[in-house]
Tab-separated table of C-alpha atoms and ligand atoms in Angstrom:
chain	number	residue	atom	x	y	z
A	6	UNK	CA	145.272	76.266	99.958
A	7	UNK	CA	149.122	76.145	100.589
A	8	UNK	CA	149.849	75.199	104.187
A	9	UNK	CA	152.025	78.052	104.071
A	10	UNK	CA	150.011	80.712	104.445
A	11	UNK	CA	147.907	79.030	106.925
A	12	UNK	CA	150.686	78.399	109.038
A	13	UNK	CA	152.077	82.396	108.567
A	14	UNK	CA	148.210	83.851	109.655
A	15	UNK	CA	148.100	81.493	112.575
A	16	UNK	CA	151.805	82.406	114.351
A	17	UNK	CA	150.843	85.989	112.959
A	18	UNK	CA	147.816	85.761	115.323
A	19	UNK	CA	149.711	83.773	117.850
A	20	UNK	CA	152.328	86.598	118.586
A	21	UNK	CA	148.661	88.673	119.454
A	22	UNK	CA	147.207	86.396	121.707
A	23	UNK	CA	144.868	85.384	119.159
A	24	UNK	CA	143.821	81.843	118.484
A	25	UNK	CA	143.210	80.734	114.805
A	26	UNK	CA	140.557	77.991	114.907
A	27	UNK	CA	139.274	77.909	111.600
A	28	UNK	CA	142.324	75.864	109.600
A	29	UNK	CA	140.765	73.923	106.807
A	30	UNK	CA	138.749	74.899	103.704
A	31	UNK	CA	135.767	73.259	104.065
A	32	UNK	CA	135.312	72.265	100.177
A	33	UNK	CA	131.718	71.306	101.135
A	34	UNK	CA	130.659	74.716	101.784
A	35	UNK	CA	130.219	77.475	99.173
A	36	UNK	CA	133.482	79.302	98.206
A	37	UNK	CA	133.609	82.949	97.344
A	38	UNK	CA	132.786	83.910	93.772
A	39	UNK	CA	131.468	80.257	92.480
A	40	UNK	CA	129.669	81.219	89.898
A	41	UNK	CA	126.759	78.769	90.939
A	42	UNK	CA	126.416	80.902	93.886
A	43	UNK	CA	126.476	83.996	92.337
A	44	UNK	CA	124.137	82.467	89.801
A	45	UNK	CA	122.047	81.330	92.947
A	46	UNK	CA	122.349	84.930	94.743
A	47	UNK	CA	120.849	86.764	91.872
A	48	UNK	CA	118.132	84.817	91.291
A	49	UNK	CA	117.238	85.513	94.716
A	50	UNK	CA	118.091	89.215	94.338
A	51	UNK	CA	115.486	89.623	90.987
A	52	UNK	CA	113.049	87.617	93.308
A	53	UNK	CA	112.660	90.992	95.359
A	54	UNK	CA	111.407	93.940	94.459
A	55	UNK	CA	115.010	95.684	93.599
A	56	UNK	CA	115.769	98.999	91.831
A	57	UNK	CA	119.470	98.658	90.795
A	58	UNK	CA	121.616	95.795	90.664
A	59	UNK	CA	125.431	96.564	90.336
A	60	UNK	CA	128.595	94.373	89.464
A	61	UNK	CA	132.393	94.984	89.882
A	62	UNK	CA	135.365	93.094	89.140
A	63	UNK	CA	134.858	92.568	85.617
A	64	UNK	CA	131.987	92.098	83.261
A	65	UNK	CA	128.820	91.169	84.221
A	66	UNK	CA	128.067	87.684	83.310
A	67	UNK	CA	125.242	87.550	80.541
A	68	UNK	CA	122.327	86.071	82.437
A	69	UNK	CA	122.929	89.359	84.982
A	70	UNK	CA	121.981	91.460	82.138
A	71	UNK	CA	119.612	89.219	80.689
A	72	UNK	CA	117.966	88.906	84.100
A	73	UNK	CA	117.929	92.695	84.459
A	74	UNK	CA	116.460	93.077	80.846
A	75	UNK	CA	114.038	90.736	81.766
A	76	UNK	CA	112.758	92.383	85.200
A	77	UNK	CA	113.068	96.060	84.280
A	78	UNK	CA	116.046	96.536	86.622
A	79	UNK	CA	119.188	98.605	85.681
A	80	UNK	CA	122.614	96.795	85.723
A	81	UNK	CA	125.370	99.002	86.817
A	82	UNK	CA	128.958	97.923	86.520
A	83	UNK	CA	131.961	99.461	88.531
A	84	UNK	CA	135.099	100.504	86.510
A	85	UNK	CA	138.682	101.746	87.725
A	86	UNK	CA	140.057	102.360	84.480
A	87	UNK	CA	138.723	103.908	80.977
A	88	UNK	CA	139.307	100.577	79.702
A	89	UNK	CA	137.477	98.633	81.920
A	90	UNK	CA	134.226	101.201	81.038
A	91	UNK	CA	134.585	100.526	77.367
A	92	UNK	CA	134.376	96.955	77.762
A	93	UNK	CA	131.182	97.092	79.977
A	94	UNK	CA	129.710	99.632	77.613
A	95	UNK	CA	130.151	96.989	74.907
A	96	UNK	CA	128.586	94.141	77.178
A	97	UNK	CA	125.499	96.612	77.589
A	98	UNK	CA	125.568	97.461	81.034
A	99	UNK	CA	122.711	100.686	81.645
A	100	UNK	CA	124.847	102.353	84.378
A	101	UNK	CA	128.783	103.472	85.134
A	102	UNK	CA	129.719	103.558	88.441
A	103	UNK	CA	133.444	105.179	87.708
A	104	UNK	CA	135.587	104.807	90.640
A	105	UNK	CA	138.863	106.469	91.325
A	106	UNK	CA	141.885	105.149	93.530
A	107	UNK	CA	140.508	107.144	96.547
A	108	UNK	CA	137.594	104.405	97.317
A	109	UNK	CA	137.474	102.222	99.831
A	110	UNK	CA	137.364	98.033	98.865
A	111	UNK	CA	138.983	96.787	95.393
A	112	UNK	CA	140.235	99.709	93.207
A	113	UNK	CA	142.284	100.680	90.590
A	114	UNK	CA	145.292	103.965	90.379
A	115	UNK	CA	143.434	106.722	88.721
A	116	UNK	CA	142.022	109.020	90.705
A	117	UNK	CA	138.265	110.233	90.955
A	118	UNK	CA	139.224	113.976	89.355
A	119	UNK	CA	140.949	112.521	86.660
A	120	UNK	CA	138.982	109.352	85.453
A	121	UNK	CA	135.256	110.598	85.655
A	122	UNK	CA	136.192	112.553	82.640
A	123	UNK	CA	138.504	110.593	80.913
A	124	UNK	CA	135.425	108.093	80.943
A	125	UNK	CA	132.960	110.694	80.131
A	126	UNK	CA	134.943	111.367	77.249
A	127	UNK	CA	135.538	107.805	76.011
A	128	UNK	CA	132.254	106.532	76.093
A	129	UNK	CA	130.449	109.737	74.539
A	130	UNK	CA	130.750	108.632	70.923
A	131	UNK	CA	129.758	105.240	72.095
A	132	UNK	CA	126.400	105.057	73.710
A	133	UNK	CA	124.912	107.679	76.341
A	134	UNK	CA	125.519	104.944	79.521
A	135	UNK	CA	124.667	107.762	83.433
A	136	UNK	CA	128.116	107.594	85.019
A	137	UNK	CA	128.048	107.749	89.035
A	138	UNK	CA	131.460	109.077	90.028
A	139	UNK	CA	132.760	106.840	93.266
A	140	UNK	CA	135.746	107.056	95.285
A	141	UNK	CA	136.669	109.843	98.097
A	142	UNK	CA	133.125	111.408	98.352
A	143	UNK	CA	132.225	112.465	101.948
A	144	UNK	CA	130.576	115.362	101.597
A	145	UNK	CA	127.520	117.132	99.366
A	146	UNK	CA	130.362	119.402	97.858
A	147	UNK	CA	132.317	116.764	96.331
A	148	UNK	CA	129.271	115.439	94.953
A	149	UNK	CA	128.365	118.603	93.284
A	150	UNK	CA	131.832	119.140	92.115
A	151	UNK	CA	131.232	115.158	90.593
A	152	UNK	CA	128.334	116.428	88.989
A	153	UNK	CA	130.258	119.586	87.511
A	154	UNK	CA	132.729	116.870	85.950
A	155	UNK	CA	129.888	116.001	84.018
A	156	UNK	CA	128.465	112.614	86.476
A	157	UNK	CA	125.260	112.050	86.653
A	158	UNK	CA	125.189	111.215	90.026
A	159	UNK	CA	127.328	110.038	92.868
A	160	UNK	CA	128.355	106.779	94.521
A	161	UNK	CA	129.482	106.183	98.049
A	162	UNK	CA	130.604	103.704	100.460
A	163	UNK	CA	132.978	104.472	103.037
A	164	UNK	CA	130.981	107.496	104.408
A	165	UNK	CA	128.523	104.815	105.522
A	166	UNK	CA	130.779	103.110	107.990
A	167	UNK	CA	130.945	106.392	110.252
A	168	UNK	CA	127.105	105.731	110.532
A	169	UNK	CA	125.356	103.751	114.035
A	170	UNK	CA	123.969	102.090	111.730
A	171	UNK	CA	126.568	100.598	109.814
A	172	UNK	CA	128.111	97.107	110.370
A	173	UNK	CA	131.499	98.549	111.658
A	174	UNK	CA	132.669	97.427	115.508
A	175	UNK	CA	133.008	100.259	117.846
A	176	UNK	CA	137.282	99.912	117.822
A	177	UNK	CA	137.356	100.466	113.846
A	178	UNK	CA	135.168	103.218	114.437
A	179	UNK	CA	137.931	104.844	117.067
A	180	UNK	CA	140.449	103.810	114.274
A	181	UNK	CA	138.447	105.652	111.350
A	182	UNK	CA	138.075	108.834	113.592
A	183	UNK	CA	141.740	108.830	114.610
A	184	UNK	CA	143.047	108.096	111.152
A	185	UNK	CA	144.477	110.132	108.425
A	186	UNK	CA	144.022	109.787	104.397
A	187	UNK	CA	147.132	108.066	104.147
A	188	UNK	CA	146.477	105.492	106.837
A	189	UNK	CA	143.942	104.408	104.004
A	190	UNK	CA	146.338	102.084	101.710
A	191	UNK	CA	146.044	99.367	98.730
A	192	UNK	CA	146.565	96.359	99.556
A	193	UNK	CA	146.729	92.709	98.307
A	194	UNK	CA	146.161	91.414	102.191
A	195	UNK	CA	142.946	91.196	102.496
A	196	UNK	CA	141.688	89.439	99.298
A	197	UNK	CA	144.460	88.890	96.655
A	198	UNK	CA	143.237	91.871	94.773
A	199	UNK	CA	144.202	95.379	95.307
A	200	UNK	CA	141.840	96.688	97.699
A	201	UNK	CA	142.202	99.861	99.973
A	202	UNK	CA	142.130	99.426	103.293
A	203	UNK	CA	143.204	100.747	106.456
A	204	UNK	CA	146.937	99.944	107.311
A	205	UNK	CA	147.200	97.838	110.542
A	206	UNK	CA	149.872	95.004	111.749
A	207	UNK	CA	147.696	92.678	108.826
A	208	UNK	CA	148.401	94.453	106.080
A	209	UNK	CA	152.027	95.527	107.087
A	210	UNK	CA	152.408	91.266	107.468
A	211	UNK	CA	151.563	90.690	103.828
A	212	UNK	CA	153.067	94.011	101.823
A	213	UNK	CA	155.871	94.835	104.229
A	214	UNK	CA	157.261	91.812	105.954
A	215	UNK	CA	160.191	90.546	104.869
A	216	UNK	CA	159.303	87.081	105.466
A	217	UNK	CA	155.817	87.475	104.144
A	218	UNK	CA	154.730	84.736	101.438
A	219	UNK	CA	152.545	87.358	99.709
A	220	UNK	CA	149.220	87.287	99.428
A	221	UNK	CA	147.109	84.150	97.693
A	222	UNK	CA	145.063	85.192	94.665
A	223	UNK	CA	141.863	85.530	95.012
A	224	UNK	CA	139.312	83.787	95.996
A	225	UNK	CA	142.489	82.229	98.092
A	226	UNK	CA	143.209	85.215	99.912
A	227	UNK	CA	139.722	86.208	100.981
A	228	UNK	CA	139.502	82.913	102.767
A	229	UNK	CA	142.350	83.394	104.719
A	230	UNK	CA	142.132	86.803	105.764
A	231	UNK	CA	138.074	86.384	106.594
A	232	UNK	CA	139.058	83.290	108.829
A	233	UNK	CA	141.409	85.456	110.238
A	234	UNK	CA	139.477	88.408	110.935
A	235	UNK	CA	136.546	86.656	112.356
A	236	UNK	CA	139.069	85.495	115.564
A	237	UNK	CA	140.761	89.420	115.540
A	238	UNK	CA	137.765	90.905	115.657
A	239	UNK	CA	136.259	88.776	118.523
A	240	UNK	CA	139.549	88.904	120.578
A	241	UNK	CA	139.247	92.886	120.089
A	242	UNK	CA	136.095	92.531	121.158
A	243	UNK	CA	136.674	90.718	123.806
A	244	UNK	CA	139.035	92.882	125.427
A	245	UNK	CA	142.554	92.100	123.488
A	246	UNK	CA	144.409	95.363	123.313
A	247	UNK	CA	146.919	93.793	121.138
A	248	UNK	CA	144.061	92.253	118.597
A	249	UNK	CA	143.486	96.053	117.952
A	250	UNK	CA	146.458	96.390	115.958
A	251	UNK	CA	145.556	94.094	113.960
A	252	UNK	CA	141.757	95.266	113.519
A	253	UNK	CA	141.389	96.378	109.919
A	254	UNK	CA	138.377	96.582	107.417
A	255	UNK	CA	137.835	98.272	103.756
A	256	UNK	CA	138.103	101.979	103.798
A	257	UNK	CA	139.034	104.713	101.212
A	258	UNK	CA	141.350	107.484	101.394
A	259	UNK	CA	137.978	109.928	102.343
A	260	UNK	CA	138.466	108.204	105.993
A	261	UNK	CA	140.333	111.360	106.370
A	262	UNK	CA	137.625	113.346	106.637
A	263	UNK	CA	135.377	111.259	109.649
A	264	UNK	CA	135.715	112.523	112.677
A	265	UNK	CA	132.688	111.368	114.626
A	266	UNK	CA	129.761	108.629	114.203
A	267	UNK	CA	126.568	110.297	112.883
A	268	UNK	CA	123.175	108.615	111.914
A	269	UNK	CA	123.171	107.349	108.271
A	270	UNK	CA	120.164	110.026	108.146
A	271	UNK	CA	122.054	112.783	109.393
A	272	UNK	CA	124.672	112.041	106.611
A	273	UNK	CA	121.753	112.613	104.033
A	274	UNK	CA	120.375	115.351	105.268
A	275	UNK	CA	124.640	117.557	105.560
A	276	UNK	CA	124.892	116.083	101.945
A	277	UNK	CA	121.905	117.940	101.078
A	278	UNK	CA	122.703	120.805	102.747
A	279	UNK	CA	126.295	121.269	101.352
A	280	UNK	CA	125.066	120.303	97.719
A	281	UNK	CA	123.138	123.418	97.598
A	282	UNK	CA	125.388	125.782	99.105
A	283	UNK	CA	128.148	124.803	97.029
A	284	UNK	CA	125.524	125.105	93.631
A	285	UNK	CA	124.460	128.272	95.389
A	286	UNK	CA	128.660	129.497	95.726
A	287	UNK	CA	129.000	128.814	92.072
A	288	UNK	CA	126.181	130.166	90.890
A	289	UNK	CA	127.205	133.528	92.648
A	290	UNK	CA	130.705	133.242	90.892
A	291	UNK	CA	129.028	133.000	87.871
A	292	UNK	CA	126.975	136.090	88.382
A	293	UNK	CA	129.788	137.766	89.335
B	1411	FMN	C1	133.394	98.230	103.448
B	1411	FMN	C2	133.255	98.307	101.963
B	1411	FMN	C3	132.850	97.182	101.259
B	1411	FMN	C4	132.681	97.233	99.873
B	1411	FMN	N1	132.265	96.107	99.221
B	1411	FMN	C5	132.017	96.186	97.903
B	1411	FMN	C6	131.505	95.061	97.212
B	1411	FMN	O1	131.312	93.995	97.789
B	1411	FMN	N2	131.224	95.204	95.908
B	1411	FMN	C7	131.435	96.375	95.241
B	1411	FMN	O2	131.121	96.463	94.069
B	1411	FMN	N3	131.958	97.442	95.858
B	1411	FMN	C8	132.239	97.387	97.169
B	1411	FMN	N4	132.744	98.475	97.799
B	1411	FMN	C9	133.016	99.701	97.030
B	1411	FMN	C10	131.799	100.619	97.065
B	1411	FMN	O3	130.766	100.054	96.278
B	1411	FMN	C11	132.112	102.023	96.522
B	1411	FMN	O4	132.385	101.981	95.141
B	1411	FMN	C12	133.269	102.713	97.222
B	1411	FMN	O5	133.147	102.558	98.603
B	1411	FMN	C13	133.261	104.189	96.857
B	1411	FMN	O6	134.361	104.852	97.387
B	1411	FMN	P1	134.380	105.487	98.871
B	1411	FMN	O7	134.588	104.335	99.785
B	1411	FMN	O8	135.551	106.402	98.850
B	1411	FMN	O9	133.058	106.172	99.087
B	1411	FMN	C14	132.936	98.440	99.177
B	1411	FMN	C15	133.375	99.566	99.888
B	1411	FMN	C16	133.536	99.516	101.262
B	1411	FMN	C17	134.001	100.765	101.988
């Protein structure tokens, strides 16, 4: 871990009134992404009684699809890129989860509209692998314009965080209502990967600054920024107005559409809802 960009997150945090405690990589503890510890987590995971099991960032490793062979348990695999879906369609994943620029977390540049059925397309002649199409759905009439792209389904994540249930604090929730879609950017900040994000003071310090020392790799990054986070968020928390600058987390572009907290059940029930009337609105164009 380069003393550098210790030393760059810590007088970051300084000029906020925020103190960085955690400075050393512990080398004892578990690091993000060993493979022993993935190994370890999915043993645990095909010890339960799970339905789906889903990768990203590359291929699966083989013992994840042996394992899911072996219990009966799908493997899905997200892609960002027709490239990446041909690849996992050769490692003989069951399920696509095809996920456009829009999404919130690691990503790729293609959006939703366009790579569902470029993917669709590529993979036909292949092998008949369900594609979920990710990235940007909010509501039940994007997922029934997914599903008249050809997807089998639909895949979402950021619509979650606008839930009292979800794991958000209460001052990223003010930030999701009051932002807009293009307050949701890619970024390298966070975890050394492209990831989308909402902008804050953070993530303007690693893209924009001109005496940033750009983001670590990953796992490198991740490290760094979740050391960091931990002390923003508790100093937000805690009643530092100027720690809410800072206060970031993974969101996609479809943050532009929250504009209140609702109840994760709520959420299923207007997706519902909206599903049908838009399958009812183009039925009646049809008959038309
Ligand atoms: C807070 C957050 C964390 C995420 N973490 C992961 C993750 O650990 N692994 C993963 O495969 N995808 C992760 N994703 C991506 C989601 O699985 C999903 O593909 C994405 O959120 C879909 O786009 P949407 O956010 O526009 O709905 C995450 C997304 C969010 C918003």
């Amino acid at each position: 871990m380069p003393q550098e960009h210790r030393k760059y997150t810590r007088e970051l945090l300084r000029k906020y009134d925020i103190e960085l405690t955690t400075t050393e990589v512990d080398d004892n503890q578990p690091q993000p992404f060993d493979a022993e510890t993935a190994l370890e987590l999915l043993r645990v995971s095909f010890n339960h009684p799970i339905r789906l099991i889903a990768n990203a960032l590359g291929v699966p490793p083989k013992a994840m699809i042996e394992m899911g062979k072996k219990h009966n348990v799908p493997v899905a695999a997200l892609v960002g890129a027709k490239e990446h879906a041909l690849r996992q369609v050769a490692a003989g994943v069951d399920i696509l989860v095809v996920q456009g620029t829009e999404a919130g977390g690691h990503c790729g540049e293609v959006s939703t509209m366009v790579l569902v059925p470029e993917v669709i397309k590529a993979i036909k002649p292949i092998r008949d692998v369900p594609v979920l199409a990710a990235g940007g759905i909010m509501t039940g009439r994007q997922m029934a314009a997914c599903m008249a792209m050809g997807a089998a389904g639909a895949w979402t994540g950021s619509v979650w965080l606008a839930t009292v249930e979800s794991e958000t604090s209460e001052i990223f929730r003010e930030k999701m209502i009051a932002a807009s879609s293009r307050d949701a950017i890619r970024s390298k900040g966070r975890t050394g990967k492209p990831a989308r994000q909402l902008r804050s003071v953070w993530t303007d310090a690693w893209d924009r600054a001109p005496e940033s020392p750009g983001a670590l790799p990953m796992p490198l990054q991740s490290i760094i920024s979740r050391d960091a986070f931990h002390a923003i968020d508790r100093a937000a928390a805690a009643g530092n107005a100027r720690a809410r600058d800072l206060v970031s987390y993974f969101v996609g572009q479809g943050v532009g559409l929250i504009d209140s907290v609702k109840s994760a059940g709520a959420v299923v029930q207007e997706f519902k809802e909206e599903f049908a009337e838009a399958v009812e609105h183009m039925n009646a164009l049809v008959a038309e």
